[in-house]
Coordinates of C-alpha atoms and ligand atoms in Angstrom, one line a residue:
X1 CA -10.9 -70.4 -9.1
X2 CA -8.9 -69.9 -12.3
X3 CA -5.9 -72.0 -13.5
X4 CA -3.3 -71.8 -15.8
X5 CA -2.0 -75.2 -17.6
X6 CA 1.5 -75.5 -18.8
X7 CA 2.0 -79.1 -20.7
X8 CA 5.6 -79.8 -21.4
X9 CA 6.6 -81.5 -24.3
X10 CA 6.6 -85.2 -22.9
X11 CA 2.9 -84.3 -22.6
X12 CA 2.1 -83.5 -26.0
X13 CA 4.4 -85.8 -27.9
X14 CA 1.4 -88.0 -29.1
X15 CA -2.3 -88.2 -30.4
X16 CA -2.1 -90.5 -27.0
X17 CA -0.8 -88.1 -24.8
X18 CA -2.9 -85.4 -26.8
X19 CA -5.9 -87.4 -25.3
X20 CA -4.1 -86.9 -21.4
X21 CA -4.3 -83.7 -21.7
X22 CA -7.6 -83.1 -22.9
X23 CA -9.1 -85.4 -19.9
X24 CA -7.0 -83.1 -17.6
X25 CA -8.2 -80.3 -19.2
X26 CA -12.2 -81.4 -19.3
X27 CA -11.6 -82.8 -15.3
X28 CA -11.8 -79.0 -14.0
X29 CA -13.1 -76.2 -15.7
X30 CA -11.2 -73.7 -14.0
X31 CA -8.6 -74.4 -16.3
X32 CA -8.9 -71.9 -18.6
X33 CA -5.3 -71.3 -20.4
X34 CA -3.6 -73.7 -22.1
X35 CA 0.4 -72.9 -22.6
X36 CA 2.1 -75.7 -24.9
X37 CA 5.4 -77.2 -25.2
X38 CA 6.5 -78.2 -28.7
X39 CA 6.3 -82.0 -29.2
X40 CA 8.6 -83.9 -27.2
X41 CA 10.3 -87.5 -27.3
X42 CA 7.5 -90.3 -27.1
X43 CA 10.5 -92.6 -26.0
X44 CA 13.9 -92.2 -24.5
X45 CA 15.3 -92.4 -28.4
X46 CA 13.1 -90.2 -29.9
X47 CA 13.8 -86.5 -30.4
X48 CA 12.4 -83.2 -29.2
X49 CA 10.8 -81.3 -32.1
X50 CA 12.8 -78.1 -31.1
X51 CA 16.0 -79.8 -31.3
X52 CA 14.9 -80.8 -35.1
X53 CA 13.8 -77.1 -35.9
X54 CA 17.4 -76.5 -34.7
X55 CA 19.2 -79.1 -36.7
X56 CA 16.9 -78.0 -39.9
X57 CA 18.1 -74.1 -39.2
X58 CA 22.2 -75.6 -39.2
X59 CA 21.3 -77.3 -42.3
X60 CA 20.0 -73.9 -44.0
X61 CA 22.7 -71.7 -43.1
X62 CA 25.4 -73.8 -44.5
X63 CA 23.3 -74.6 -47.1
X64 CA 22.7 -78.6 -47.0
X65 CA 19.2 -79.9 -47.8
X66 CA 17.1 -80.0 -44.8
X67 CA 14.5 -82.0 -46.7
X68 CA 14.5 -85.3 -44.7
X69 CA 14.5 -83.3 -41.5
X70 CA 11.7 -81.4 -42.5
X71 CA 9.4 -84.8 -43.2
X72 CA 9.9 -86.2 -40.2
X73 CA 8.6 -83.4 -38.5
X74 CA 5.9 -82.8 -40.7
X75 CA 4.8 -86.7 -40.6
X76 CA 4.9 -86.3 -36.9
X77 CA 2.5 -83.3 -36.9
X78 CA 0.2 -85.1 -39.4
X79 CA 0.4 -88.2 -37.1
X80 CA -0.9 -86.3 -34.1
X81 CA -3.7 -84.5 -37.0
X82 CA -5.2 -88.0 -37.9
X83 CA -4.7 -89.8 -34.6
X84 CA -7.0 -87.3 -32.7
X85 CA -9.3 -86.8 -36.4
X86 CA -8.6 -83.1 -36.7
X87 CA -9.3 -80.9 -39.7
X88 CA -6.6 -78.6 -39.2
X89 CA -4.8 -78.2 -42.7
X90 CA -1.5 -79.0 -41.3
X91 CA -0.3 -80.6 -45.0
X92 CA -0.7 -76.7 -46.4
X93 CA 0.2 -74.9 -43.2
X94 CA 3.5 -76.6 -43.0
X95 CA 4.6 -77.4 -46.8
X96 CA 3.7 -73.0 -47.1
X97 CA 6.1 -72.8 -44.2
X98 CA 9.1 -75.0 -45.6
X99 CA 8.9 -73.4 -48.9
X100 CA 9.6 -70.1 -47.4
X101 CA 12.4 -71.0 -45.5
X102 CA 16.1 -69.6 -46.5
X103 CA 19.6 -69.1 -45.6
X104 CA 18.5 -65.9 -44.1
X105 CA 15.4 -67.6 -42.0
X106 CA 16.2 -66.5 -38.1
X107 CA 16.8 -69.5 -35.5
X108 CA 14.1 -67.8 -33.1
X109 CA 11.5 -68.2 -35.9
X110 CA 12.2 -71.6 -36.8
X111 CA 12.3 -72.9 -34.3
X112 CA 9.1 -70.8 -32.1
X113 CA 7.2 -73.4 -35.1
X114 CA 7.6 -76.2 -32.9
X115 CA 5.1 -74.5 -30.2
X116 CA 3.3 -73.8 -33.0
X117 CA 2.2 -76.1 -34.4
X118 CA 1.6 -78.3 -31.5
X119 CA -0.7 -75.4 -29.9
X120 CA -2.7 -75.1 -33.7
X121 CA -3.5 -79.0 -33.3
X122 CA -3.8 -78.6 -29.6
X123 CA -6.3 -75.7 -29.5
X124 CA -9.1 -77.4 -31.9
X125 CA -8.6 -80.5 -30.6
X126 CA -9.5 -78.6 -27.2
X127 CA -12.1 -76.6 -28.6
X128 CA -10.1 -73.1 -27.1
X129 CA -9.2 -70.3 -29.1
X130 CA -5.6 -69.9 -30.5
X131 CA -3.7 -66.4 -29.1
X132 CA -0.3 -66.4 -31.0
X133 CA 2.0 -66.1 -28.4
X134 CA 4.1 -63.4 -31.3
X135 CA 0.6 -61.2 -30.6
X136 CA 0.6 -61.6 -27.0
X137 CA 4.4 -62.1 -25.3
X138 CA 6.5 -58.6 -26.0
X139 CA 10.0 -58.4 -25.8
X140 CA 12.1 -54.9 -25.0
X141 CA 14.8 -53.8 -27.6
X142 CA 17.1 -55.3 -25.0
X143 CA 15.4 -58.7 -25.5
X144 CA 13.7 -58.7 -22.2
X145 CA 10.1 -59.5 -21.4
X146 CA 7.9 -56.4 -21.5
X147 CA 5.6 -57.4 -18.4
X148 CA 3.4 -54.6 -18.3
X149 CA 2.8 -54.8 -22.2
X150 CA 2.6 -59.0 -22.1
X151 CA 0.2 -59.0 -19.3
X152 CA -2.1 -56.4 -20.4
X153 CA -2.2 -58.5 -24.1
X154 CA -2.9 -61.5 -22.3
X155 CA -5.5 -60.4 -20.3
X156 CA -7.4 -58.5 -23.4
X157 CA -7.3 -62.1 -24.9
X158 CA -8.3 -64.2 -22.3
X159 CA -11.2 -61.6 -21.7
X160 CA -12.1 -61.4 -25.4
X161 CA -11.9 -65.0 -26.0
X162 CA -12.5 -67.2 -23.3
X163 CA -10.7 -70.4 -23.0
X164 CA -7.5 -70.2 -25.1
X165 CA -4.5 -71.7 -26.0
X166 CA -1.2 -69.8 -26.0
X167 CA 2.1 -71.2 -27.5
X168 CA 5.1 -71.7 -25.0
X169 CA 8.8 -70.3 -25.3
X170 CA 8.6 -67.2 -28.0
X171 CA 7.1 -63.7 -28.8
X172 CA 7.8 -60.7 -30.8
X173 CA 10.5 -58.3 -30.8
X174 CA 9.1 -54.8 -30.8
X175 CA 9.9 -54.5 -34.5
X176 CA 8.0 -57.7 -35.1
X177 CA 10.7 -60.3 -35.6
X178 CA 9.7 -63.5 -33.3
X179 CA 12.3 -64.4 -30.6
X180 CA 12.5 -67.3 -28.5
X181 CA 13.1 -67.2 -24.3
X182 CA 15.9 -70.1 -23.4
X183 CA 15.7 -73.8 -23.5
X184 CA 12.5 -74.5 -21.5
X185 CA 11.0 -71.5 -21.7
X186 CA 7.5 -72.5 -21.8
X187 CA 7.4 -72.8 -18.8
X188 CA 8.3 -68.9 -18.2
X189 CA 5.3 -67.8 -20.7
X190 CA 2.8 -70.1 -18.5
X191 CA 4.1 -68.4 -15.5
X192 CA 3.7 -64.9 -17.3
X193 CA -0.3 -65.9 -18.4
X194 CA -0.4 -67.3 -14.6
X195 CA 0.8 -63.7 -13.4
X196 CA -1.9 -61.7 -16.2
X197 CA -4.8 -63.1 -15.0
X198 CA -4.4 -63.6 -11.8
X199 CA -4.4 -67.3 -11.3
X200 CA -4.9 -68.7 -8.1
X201 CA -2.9 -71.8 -9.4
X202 CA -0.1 -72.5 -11.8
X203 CA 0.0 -75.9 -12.9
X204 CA 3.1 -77.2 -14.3
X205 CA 1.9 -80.7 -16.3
X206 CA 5.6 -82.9 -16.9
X207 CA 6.2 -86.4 -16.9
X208 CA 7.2 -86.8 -12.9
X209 CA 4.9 -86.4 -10.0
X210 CA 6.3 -83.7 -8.9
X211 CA 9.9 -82.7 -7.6
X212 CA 12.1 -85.1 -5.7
X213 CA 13.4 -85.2 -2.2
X214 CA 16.8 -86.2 -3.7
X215 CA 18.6 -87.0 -6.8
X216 CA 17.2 -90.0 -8.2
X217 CA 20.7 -91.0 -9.9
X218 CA 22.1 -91.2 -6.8
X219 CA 19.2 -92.4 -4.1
X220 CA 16.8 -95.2 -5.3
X221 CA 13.4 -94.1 -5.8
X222 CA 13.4 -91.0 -3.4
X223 CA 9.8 -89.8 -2.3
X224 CA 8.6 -86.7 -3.5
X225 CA 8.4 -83.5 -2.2
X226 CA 4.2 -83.0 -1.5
X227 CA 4.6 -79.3 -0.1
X228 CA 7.0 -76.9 0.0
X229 CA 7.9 -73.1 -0.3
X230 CA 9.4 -70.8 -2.7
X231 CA 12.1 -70.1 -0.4
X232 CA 13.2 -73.6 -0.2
X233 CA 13.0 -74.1 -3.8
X234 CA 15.4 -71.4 -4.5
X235 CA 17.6 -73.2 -2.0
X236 CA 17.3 -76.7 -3.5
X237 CA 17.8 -74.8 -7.0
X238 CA 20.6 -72.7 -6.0
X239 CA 22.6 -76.3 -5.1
X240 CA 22.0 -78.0 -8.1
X241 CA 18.0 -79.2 -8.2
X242 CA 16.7 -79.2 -11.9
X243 CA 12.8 -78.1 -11.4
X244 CA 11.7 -75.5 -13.6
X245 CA 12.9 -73.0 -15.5
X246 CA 14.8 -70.4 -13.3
X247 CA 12.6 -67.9 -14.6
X248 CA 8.9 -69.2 -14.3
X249 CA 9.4 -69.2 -10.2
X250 CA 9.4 -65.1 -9.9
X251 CA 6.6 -63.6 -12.0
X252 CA 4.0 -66.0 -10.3
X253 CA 5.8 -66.1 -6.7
X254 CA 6.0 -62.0 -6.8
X255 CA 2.1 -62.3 -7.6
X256 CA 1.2 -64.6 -5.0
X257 CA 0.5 -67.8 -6.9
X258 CA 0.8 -71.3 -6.2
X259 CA 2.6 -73.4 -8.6
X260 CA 1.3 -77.2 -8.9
X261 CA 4.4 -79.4 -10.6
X262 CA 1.7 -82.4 -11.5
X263 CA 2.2 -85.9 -14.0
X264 CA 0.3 -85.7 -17.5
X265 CA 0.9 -90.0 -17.0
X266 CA -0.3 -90.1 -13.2
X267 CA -2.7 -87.7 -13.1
X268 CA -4.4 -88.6 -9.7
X269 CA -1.0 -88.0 -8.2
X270 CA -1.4 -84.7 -6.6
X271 CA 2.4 -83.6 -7.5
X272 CA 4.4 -80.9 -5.7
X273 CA 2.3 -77.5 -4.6
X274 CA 4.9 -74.7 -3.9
X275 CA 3.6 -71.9 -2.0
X276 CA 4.6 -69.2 -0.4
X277 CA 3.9 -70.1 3.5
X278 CA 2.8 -73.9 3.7
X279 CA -0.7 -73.6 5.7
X280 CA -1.3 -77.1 7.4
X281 CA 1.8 -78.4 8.4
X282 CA 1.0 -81.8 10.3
X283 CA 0.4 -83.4 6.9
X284 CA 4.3 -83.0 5.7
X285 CA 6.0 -86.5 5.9
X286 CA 9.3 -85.9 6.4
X287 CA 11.1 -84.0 8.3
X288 CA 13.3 -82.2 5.8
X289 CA 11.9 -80.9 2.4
X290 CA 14.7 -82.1 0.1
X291 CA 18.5 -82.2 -0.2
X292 CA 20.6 -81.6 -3.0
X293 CA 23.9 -81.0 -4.1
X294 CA 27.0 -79.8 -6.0
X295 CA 30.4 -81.5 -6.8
X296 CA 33.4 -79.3 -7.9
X297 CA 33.9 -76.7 -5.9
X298 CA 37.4 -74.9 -4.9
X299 CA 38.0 -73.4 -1.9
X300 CA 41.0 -70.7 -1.3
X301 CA 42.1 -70.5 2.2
X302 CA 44.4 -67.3 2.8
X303 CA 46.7 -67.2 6.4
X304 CA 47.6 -63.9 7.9
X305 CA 48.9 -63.5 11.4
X306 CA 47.4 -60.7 13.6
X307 CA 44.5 -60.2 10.5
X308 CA 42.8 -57.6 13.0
X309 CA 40.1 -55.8 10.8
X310 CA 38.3 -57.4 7.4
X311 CA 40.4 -55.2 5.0
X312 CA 42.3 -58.3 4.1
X313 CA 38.6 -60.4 3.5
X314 CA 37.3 -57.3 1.6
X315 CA 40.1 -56.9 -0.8
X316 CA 40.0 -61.1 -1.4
X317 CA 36.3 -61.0 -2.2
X318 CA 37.0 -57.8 -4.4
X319 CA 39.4 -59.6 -6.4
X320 CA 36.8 -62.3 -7.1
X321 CA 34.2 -60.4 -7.6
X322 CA 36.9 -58.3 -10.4
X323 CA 37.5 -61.9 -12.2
X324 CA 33.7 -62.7 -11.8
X325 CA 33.8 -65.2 -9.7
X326 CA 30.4 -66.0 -7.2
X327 CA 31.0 -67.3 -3.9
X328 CA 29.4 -69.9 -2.5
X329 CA 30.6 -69.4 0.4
X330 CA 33.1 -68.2 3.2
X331 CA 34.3 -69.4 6.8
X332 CA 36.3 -67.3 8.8
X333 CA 38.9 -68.5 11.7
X334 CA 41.0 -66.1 13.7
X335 CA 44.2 -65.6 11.3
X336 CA 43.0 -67.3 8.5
X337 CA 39.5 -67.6 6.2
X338 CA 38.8 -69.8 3.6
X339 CA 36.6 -68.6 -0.1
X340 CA 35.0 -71.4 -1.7
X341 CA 33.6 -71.0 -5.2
X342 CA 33.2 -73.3 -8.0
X343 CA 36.0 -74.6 -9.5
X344 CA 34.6 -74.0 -13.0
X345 CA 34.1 -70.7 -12.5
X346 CA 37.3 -69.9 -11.6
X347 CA 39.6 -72.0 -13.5
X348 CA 41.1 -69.8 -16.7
X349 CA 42.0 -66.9 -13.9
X350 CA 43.0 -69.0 -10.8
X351 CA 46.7 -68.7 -11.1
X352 CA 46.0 -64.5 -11.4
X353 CA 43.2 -64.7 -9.0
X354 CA 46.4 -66.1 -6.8
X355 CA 49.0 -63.7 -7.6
X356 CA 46.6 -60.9 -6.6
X357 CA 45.7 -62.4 -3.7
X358 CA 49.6 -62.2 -3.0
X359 CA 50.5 -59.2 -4.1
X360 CA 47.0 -56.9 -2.7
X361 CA 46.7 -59.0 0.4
X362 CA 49.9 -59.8 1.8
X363 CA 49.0 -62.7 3.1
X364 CA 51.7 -65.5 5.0
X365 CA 50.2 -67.9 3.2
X366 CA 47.0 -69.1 0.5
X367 CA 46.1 -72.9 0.0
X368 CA 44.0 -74.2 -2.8
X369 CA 41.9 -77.1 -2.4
X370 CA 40.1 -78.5 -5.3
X371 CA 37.9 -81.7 -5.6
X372 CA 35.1 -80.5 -3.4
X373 CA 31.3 -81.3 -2.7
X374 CA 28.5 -79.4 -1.3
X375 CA 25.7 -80.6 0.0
X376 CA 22.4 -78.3 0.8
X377 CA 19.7 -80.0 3.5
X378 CA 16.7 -78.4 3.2
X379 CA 13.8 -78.0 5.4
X380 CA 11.5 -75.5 7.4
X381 CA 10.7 -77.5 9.8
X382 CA 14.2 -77.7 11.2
X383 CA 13.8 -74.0 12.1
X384 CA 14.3 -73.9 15.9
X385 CA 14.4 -77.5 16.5
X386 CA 17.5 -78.5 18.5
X387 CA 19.2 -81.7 17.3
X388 CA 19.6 -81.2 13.4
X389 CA 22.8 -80.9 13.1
X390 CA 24.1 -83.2 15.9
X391 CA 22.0 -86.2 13.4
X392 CA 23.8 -85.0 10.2
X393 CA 27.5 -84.8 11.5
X394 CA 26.6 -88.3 13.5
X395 CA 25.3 -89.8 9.9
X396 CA 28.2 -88.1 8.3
X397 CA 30.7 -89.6 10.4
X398 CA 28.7 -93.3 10.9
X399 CA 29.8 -93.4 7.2
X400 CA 33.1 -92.2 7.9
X401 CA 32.4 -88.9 5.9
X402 CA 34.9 -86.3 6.7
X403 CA 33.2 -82.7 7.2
X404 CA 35.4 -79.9 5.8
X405 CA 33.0 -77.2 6.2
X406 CA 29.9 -76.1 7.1
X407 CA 27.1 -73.5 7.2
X408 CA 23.7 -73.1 8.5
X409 CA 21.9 -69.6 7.2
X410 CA 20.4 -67.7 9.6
X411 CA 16.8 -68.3 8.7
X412 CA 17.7 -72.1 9.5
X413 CA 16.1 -73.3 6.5
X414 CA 19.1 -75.4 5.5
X415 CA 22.6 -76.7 6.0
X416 CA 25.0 -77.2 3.8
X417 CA 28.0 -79.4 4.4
X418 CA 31.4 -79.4 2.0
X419 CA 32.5 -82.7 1.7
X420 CA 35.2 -84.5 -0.4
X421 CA 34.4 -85.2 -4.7
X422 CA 34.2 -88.5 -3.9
X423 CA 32.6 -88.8 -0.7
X424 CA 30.0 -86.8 -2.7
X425 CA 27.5 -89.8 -3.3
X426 CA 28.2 -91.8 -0.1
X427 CA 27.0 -88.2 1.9
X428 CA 24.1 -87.6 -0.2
X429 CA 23.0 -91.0 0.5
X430 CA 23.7 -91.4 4.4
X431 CA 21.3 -87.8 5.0
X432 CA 18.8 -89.1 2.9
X433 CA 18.3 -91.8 5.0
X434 CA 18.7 -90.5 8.2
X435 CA 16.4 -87.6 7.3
X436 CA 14.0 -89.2 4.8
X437 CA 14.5 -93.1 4.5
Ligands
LIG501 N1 10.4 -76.5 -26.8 C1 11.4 -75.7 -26.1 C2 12.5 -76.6 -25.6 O1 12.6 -77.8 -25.9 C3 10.7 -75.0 -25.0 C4 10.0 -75.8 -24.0 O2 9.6 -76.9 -24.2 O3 9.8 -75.3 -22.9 O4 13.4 -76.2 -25.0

């Protein structure tokens, strides 16, 4: 059995949570790659070392003294140094840094130092060896990953030197210069070491126990999800589910690897497994997976007597598609079919989007309805089971929720309801309980 660890940076803000991780780490021994977060917010007021490295990097390039930015974060490093009784010569290593620092100093660098740092303190306090993640994670020219080059490096240094550490959320540009992935990235370079070596299991330390059936904001204290698959992640994602980063799922779902979402502060919690085909499924609580959900959406409804073939629908969707716009989704009726999208999306070109619509499709008639919802529930287990729907309309309309569209895909692993902006909350609430309360 061989793991990959990602810790986020909730999980390495402290000597204390320094110490979770290291019990985590010494409880199985087939974790054998560390990939670290820069050190997050210890409370709710604190801030994220990365968004410091950011605010120093502003400071630099119009000039302004970053000085007092630059102690905090180094008393914070030297905090975790002494807490845990580390030698590493963090004082030197950082002061060396700052002095070299400039107007010209790249974002990307500055700020990879975050994950740096955390993972030089991190790896001797583990007793792993260090891989800079600038040696290790290759970018293309175009500022893609290089997979075939990244894994390969990975492998040669897991191979070559055991038990190591690897810094989250940058790597090197093939002419050398460091570049960072997007906010949250680290969790993309643990799936990436998860994918080199061939993990059975990715495990995704944060400070939740796993993922939620619902939006917490909006249900009290929802359960959380124990199994489910990659397929109904993408769903719950797709419709407005904040997990992971959107690009950790693929590399380690492509190579056939669980991902484990677990909680560095509830460690006995066994967390979300996501999977590819869930194996036993008599242990599963509920009978949905999850449910989540979008507000804002438009939807354009076009009218055409005696519409006979779909040249009229094709030439609609090729006018969105021309201003850019992705479609949620579509319903047809017999003279009429109505394009929802989100409003967001669409709002600088709506009024062109329109007169297109007019002029290319000759329609009798095109409505506009702003101030709509959509609501996704998800669930494998409703494949083929008669009654699903007839309990969701029934709980819609108990609460007096008016329906205006629907759509079920035709794998049957979820249905999405558009409801009115401010029905929103009241819907997300009434299938929560009928499904999971
Ligand atoms: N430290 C980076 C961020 O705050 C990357 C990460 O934590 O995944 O976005």
């Amino acid at each position: 059995m061989l793991k990959v660890v990602k810790f986020g940076g909730s999980s390495v803000a402290s000597a204390e949570q320094f110490r979770k991780v290291k019990a985590v780490m010494e409880a199985d021994p087939a974790r054998r790659v560390a990939v670290i977060s820069a050190a997050g917010k210890r409370t709710p007021d604190d801030h994220k070392m990365t968004d410091l490295l950011y605010l120093v990097h502003a400071h630099l390039r119009y000039g302004v003294p970053a000085d007092d930015i630059l102690a905090v974060l180094r008393s914070r490093l030297v905090e975790i140094r002494d807490g845990l009784g580390l030698a590493f010569p963090i004082e030197r290593e950082f002061d060396g840094y700052a002095a070299s620092l400039s107007k010209e100093t790249g974002a990307d660098e500055l700020v990879s130092r975050g994950e740096y740092f955390t993972s030089r303190l991190m790896a001797e306090y583990l007793g792993f060896a260090f891989v800079d993640a600038a040696d290790v994670v290759q970018f293309t020219y175009e500022g893609k990953i290089d997979e075939e080059k990244t894994y390969a490096a990975i492998r040669g240094a897991a191979s070559e030197r055991g038990r190591i550490v690897i810094p989250g959320f940058y790597g090197r540009l093939p002419g050398g210069r460091v570049k960072t992935l997007t906010r949250g990235g680290s969790d993309v370079t643990g799936a990436l070491a998860a994918a080199a070596i061939g993990a059975d299991v990715y495990e995704n330390w944060t400070d939740v126990s796993g993922i939620l059936m619902a939006d917490p904001r909006i249900v009290d204290r929802p359960s959380s999800i124990r199994q489910i698959t990659y397929a109904e992640l993408k769903e719950l994602t797709m419709m407005g589910a904040s997990v992971l980063h959107e690009d950790a799922v693929e590399p380690v779902r492509r190579a056939g690897i669980a991902l484990n979402i677990r909680n560095t502060n509830d460690p006995a919690d066994p967390g979300t497994m996501i999977v590819e085909k869930v194996e036993n499924e008599e242990d599963s609580e509920h009978f949905i997976t999850g449910l989540a959900g979008k507000r804002n959406f438009t939807a354009l409804t076009l009218s055409k007597r005696d519409m006979e073939d779909s040249q009229t629908l094709i030439k609609a969707l090729q006018i969105l598609d021309r201003h850019k716009v992705f479609v949620e989704h579509v319903t047809l009726g017999l003279d009429s079919f109505s394009i929802m999208f989100s409003t967001e999306e669409a709002e600088e070109d709506l009024y062109e989007i329109v007169a297109e619509m007019k002029s290319e499709c000759h329609p009798d008639k095109v409505d506009i309805q702003e101030k709509l919802a959509l609501i996704s529930v998800v669930g494998r287990r409703m494949m083929y089971r008669p009654g699903t729907s007839g309990k969701l309309f029934a709980a819609l309309g108990d609460k007096n929720v008016n329906i205006r569209t629907i759509k079920q895909g035709a794998d049957e692993l979820s249905i999405m309801v558009g409801v009115k902006n401010e029905d929103f909350e009241k819907a997300v609430r009434a299938l929560y309980e009928e499904f999971a309360g």
